[in-house]
Short mmCIF file of C-alpha atoms in Angstrom, two decimals:
data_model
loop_
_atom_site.label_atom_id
_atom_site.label_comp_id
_atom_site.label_asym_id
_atom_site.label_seq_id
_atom_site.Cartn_x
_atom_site.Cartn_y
_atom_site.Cartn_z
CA UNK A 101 61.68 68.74 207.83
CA UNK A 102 63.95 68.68 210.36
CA UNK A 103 61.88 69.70 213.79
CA UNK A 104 65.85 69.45 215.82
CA UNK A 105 68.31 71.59 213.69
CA UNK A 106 71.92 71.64 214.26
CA UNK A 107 71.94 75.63 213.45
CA UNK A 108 70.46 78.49 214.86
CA UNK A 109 70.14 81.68 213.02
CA UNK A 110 72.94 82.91 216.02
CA UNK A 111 74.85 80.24 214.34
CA UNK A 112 74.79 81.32 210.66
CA UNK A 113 75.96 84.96 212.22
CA UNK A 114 78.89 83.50 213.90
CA UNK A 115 79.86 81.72 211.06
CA UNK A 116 79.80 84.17 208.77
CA UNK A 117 82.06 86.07 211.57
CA UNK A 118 84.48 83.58 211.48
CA UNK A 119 84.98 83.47 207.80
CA UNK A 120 85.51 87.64 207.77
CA UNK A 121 88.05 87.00 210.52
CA UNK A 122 91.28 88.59 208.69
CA UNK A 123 93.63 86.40 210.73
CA UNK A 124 91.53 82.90 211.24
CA UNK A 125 89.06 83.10 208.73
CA UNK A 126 88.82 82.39 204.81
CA UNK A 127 90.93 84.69 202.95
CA UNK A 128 88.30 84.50 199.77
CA UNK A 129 85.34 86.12 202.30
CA UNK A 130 87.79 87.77 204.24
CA UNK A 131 88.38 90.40 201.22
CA UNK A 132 84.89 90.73 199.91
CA UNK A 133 82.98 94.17 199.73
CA UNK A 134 79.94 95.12 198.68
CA UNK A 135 80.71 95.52 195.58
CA UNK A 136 82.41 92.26 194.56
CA UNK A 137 79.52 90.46 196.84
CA UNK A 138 76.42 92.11 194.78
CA UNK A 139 76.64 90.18 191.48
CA UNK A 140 76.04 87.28 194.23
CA UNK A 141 73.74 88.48 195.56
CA UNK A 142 71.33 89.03 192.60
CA UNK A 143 72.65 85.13 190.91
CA UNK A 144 70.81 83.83 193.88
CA UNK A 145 67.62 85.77 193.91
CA UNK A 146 67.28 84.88 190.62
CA UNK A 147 68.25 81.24 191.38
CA UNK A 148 65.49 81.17 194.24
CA UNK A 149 63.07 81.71 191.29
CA UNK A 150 64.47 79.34 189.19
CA UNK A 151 63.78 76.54 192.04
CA UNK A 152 60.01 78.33 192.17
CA UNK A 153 59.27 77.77 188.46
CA UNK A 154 61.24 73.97 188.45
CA UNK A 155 58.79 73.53 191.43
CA UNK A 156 61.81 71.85 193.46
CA UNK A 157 61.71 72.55 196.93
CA UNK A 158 64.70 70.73 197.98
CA UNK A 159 66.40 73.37 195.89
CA UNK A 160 64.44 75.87 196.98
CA UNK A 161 65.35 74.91 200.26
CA UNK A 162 69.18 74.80 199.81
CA UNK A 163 68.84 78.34 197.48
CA UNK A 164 66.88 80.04 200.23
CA UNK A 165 69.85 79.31 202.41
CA UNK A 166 72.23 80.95 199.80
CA UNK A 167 70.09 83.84 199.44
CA UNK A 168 69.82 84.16 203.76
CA UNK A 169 73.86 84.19 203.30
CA UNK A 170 73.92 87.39 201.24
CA UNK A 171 72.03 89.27 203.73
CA UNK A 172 74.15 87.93 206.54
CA UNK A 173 77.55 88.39 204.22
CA UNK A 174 76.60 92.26 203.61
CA UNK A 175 75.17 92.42 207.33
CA UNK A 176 78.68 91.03 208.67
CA UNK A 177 80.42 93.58 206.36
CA UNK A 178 78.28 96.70 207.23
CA UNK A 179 78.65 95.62 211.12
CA UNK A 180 82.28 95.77 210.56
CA UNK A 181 82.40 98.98 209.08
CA UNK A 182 80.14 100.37 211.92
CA UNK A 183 77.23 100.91 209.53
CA UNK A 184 74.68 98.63 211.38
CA UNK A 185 74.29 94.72 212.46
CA UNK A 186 71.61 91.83 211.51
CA UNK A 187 69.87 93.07 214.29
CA UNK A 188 69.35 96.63 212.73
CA UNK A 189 68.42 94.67 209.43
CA UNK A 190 65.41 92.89 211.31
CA UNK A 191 64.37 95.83 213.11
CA UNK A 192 64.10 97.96 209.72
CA UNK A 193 61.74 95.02 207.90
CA UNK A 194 59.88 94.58 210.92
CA UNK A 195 59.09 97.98 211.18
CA UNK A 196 58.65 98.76 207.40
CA UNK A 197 56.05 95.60 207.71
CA UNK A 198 54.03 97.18 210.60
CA UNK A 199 54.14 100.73 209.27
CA UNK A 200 52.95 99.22 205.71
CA UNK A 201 49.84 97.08 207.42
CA UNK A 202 47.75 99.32 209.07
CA UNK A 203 45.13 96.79 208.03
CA UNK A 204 46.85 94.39 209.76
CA UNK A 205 48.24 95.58 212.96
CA UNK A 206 46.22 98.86 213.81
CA UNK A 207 42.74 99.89 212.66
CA UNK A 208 42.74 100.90 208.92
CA UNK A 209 40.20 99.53 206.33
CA UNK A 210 40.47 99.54 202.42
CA UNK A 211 37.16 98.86 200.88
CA UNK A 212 39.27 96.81 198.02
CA UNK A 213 42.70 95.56 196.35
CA UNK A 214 43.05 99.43 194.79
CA UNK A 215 42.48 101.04 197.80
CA UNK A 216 45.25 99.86 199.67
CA UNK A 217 47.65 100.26 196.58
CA UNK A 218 47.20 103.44 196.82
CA UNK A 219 47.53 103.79 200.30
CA UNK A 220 50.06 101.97 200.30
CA UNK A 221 52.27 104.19 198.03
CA UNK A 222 50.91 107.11 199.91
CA UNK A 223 52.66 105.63 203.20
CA UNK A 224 56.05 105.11 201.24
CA UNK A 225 55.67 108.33 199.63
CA UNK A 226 55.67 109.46 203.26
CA UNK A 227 58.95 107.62 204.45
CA UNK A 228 60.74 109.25 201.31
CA UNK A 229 59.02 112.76 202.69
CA UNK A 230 60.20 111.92 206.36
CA UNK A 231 63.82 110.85 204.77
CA UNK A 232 64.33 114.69 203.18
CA UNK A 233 63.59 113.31 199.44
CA UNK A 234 61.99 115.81 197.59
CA UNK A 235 60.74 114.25 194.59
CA UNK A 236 56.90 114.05 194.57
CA UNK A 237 56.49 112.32 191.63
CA UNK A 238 54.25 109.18 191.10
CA UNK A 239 57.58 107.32 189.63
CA UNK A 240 59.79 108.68 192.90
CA UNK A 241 61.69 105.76 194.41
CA UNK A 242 61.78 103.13 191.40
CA UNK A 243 64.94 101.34 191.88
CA UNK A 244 67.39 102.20 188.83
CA UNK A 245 69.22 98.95 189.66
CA UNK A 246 66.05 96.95 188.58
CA UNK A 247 66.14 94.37 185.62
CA UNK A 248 64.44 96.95 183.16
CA UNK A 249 61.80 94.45 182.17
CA UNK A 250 60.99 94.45 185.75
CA UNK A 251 61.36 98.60 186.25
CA UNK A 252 59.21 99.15 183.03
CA UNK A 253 56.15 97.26 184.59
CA UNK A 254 56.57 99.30 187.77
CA UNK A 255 56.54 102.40 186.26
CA UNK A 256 53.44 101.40 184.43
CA UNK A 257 51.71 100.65 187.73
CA UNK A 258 52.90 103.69 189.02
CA UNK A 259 51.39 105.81 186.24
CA UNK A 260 48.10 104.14 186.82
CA UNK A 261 47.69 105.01 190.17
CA UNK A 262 46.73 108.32 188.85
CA UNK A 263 44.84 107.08 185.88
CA UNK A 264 46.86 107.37 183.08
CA UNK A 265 46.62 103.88 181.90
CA UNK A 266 44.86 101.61 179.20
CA UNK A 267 41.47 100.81 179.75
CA UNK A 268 42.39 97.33 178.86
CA UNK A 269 44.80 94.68 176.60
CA UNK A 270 42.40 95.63 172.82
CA UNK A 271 44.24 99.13 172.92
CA UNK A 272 47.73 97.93 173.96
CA UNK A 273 47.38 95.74 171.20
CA UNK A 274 46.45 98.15 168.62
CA UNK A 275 49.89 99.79 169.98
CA UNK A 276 51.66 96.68 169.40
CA UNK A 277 50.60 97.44 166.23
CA UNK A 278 51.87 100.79 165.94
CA UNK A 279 55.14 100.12 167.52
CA UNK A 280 56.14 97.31 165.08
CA UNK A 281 54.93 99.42 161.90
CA UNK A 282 57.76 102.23 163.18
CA UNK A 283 60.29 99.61 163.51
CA UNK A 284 59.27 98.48 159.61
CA UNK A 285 59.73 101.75 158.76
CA UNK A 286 63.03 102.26 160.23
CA UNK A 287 64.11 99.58 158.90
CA UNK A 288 62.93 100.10 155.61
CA UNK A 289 64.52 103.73 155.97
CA UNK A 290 68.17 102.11 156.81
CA UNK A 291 68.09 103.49 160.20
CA UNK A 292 71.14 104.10 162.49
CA UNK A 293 71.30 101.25 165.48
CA UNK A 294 70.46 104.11 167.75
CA UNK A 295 66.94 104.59 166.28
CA UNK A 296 66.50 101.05 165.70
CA UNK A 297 67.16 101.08 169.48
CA UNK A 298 65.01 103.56 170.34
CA UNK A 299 61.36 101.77 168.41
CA UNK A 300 62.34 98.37 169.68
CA UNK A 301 62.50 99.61 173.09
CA UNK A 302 59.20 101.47 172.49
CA UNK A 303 57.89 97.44 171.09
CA UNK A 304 59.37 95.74 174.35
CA UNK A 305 58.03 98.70 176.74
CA UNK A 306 54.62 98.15 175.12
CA UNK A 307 54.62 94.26 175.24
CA UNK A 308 55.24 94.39 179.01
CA UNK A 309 52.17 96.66 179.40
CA UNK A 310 50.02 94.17 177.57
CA UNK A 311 51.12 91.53 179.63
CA UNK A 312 50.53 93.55 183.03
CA UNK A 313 46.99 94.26 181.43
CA UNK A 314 46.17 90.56 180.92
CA UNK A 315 48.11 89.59 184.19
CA UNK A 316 51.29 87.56 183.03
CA UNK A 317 54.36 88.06 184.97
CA UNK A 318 56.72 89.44 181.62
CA UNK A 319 59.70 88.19 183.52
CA UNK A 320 58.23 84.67 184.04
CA UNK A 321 56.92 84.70 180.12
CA UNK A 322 60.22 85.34 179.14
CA UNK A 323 61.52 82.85 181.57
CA UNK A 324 59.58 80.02 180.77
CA UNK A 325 60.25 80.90 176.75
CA UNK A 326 64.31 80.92 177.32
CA UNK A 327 63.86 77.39 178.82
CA UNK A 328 61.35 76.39 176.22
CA UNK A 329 63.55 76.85 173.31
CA UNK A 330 66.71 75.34 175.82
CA UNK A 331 64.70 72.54 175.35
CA UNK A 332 63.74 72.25 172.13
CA UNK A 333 67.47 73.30 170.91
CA UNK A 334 69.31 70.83 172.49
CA UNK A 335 66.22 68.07 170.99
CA UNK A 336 67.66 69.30 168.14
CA UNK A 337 71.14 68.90 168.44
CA UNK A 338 70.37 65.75 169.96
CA UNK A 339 68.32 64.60 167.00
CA UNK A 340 71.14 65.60 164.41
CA UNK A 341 74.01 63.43 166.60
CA UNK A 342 71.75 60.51 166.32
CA UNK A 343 71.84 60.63 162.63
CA UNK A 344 75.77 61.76 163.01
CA UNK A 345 75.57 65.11 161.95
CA UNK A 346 75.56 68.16 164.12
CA UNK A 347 73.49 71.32 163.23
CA UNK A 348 76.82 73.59 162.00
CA UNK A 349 76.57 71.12 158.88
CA UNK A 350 73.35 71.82 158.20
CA UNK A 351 71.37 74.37 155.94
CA UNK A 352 68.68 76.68 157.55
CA UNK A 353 65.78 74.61 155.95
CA UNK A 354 67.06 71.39 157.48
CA UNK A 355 67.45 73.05 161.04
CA UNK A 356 64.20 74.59 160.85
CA UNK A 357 62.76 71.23 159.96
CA UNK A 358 64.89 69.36 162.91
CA UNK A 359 62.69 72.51 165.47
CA UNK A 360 59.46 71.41 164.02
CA UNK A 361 60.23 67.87 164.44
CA UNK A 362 61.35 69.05 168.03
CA UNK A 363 57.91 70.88 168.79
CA UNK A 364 55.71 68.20 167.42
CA UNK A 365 57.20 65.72 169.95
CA UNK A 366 56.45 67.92 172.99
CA UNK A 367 53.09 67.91 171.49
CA UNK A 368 52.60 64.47 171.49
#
């Protein structure tokens, strides 16, 4: 850790001032918008994560800093346009963070966890209110833009906060169940891709309820299986160059044997 950095936060905005400017500045950042920065923007939240799960924190170090350059990137822009600075970012989270805690920094008391969920979506229910949005609903203000694996557990949690949940992971399952029997049946019936749509969405909607039931992030789950079979795919190709094959040559049976071969060496 370095206790004497070269860089202040001051720094970082003038930087990022420089680069915008049309005539002395990077021509590549100088034409950004919003738009064309956003895709950016959500690469390196989700590389941030990545750096979490690898448990590197040199990367997450450097990713951080990429992440901190997309707020100060659409900051710049917005300050330019004579929408608001940094400085009006800051303010907003600071305030949003007091307003939220009134556990914290004034004199409210939850008796538990549940408690202050709910009073929790009471207060933003009362900055939409305050903001002229008129939609009362226990799903108001979900993010549309979310990954949907991500937006489907939300608006599970936000159904339960009036009750209308599972009483626990044995009746999800038994949904699971259900779920998968209609996509059978579709199947079986020759279905059109939009109904075949429609059941598997119902299976993937009800798979991220069981694993908010039995506490298991679905986005990490899914996560940690893409890089699990990463892994044990490219065992597999590696095992089929060492015998000077590749994998296109090879049948079904022999590739499936090449994955078990693959899984029984990560067990040993």
């Amino acid at each position: 850790m370095n206790d004497t950095p070269r860089y202040t936060l001051d720094d970082l905005l003038a930087i990022m001032a420089r680069l915008r400017d049309p005539e002395r500045g990077c021509p590549w950042d100088a034409q950004q918008t919003f738009d064309s920065i956003a895709p950016y923007t959500l690469e390196e939240a989700y590389e941030v994560v990545d750096a979490i799960d690898r448990k590197d924190h040199a990367a997450l170090r450097d990713e951080l800093g990429d992440l901190l350059l997309q707020v100060v990137f659409h900051a710049r822009m917005a300050e330019e346009a004579g929408l608001f600075r940094f400085a009006d970012v800051v303010e907003a989270i600071s305030d949003k963070l007091v307003r939220r805690h009134p556990h914290v920094f004034a004199d409210a008391r939850y008796a538990d966890a549940a408690e202050q969920t709910r009073a929790w979506e009471a207060i933003k229910a009362g900055e939409r209110a305050a903001k002229g949005e008129r939609d009362d609903s226990a799903l108001a203000g979900i993010a549309r833009g979310l990954p949907e694996w991500q937006r489907a557990l939300k608006l599970q949690q936000r159904a339960a906060t009036v009750g209308f949940d599972w009483p626990g992971p044995d009746p999800v399952l038994d949904k699971l169940e259900e779920e998968l029997e209609e996509v059978r049946a579709e199947f079986a019936a020759g279905a059109p891709v939009e109904r075949l749509e429609d059941e598997i969405g119902d299976v993937l909607f009800v798979i991220v309820n069981l694993a908010r039931h039995v506490k298991v992030d679905p986005s990490r789950a899914l996560r940690r299986a893409n890089a699990k079979f990463e892994r044990r795919f490219r065992r597999m190709e590696a095992l089929a160059r060492a015998a000077g094959e590749t994998l296109l040559g090879k049948t079904l049976a022999e590739q499936d044997a090449l994955w078990d071969r693959a899984k029984a060496e990560e067990r040993e």
